[in-house]
């Protein structure tokens, strides 16, 4: 190790402390000395390198203590070693997490070195853990660095988009970019997200860029180092499994006591036990309704209202995270009743239920485009059981203010994407077809979350796969439908889409077939939410005068695929 600048007692204190204990005193002293003495820093780095180079001896807790000491000791020289950890230990999550956290602690120097490092070819895991460091750049305040990192992120996103199974890394870079100021950020993020099917992390990045929610830059990942080490040590604790079983038995016992107290209506005991069980995240949803009952019976109005608000926030959070995994209908019914018992005076307190109503309205109108406002709201109220505390006036005001999503005209409500509402109404009434309303709660949830592909039929899934393959991943079934959706009759936009597909020379004939198949099996607004095929409408026979205007290719004309041959000897053969 060369000349020694760290005495043996410090090394002993560092290496003789095992989980669940942490050598805080020794680590604090070494951090201070690392900042003050280049010699101590070099000795720590040599020790770190020795551990990384030892391929036979299994590394232990010392690597974590060293990593934290060097990072909090502001050792710029150690940055390459942290990046090397991402390659050296790809299967050890906690090493990766610690290296990632240490890079964040090291700040601007780590960001600059990570940019250089990421320009080389690295694995998915390495990129994923290195990308997180860029989300904290805004905390440094260096405008030149911000501009450099912003451009780097855009370049990196462009590279990630062409890699198969890239969404996880892509979302990391996109989320980092979403926080940056500048008028160029939102259009860039929107353009990236629009090229993908629904992906939660990509969608989160778009919401951040759109400033849909208040954003507070507070460097969430910059945890206190002592807390970080303590969590790791607890994770390493050899007795943690035994302690976990003991804790589970304790929780089960308290829960049985709670049920017994509830049965005999000992409400004060119910509250005492309920508060204890609420500390367990997995029991909050079960315990909160019981606490609400106890507060109601004891006429503790203030506590009851606070509990209901907390429950509604919890449901809202779960809905966003797990929209397809849970049926929220019963939850909303139960808590809507509870909420109606509270004395809420602010319209903002009703925002949760109103916003859910808006989400369902999007799903409700997706296949029919428009509906009579009173009929639509009546049907949706049956689905989500909106209580009386959300008045019709509040709902109407909400839809009027959501001008970017909805159109309210006369007695109708329509999606903003409807180009000509009057024309749609005329087409709808001309056919005298009763609209096909969506009755499935799950299906509407999937629609409003943008995850239509999750209920594709086998035929639709196969068609979607073909489109992706033939267009090199640039198009999919939903994008085809979106291109043809706004046009009432469907032919003009369909033919424009055919023109766009000519760039895929070899696959052009099959892509034309895919476009016609998409048109035939896709629901249309003017058909009341039905597809042309559902009504036995023959595609060729239904083209009317619009079809006559469609440009036809003469057999002796050059083939549009660009081969240079005549159409009759190429795609028209």
Short mmCIF file of C-alpha atoms in Angstrom, two decimals, residues 9 12 18 139 476 522:
data_model
loop_
_atom_site.label_atom_id
_atom_site.label_comp_id
_atom_site.label_asym_id
_atom_site.label_seq_id
_atom_site.Cartn_x
_atom_site.Cartn_y
_atom_site.Cartn_z
CA UNK A 9 -6.54 1.80 14.91
CA UNK A 12 -9.37 -1.69 12.89
CA UNK A 18 -20.23 -5.61 11.52
CA UNK A 139 -29.05 21.85 -7.91
CA UNK A 476 -47.95 0.83 -34.60
CA UNK A 522 -61.32 0.06 -35.93
#
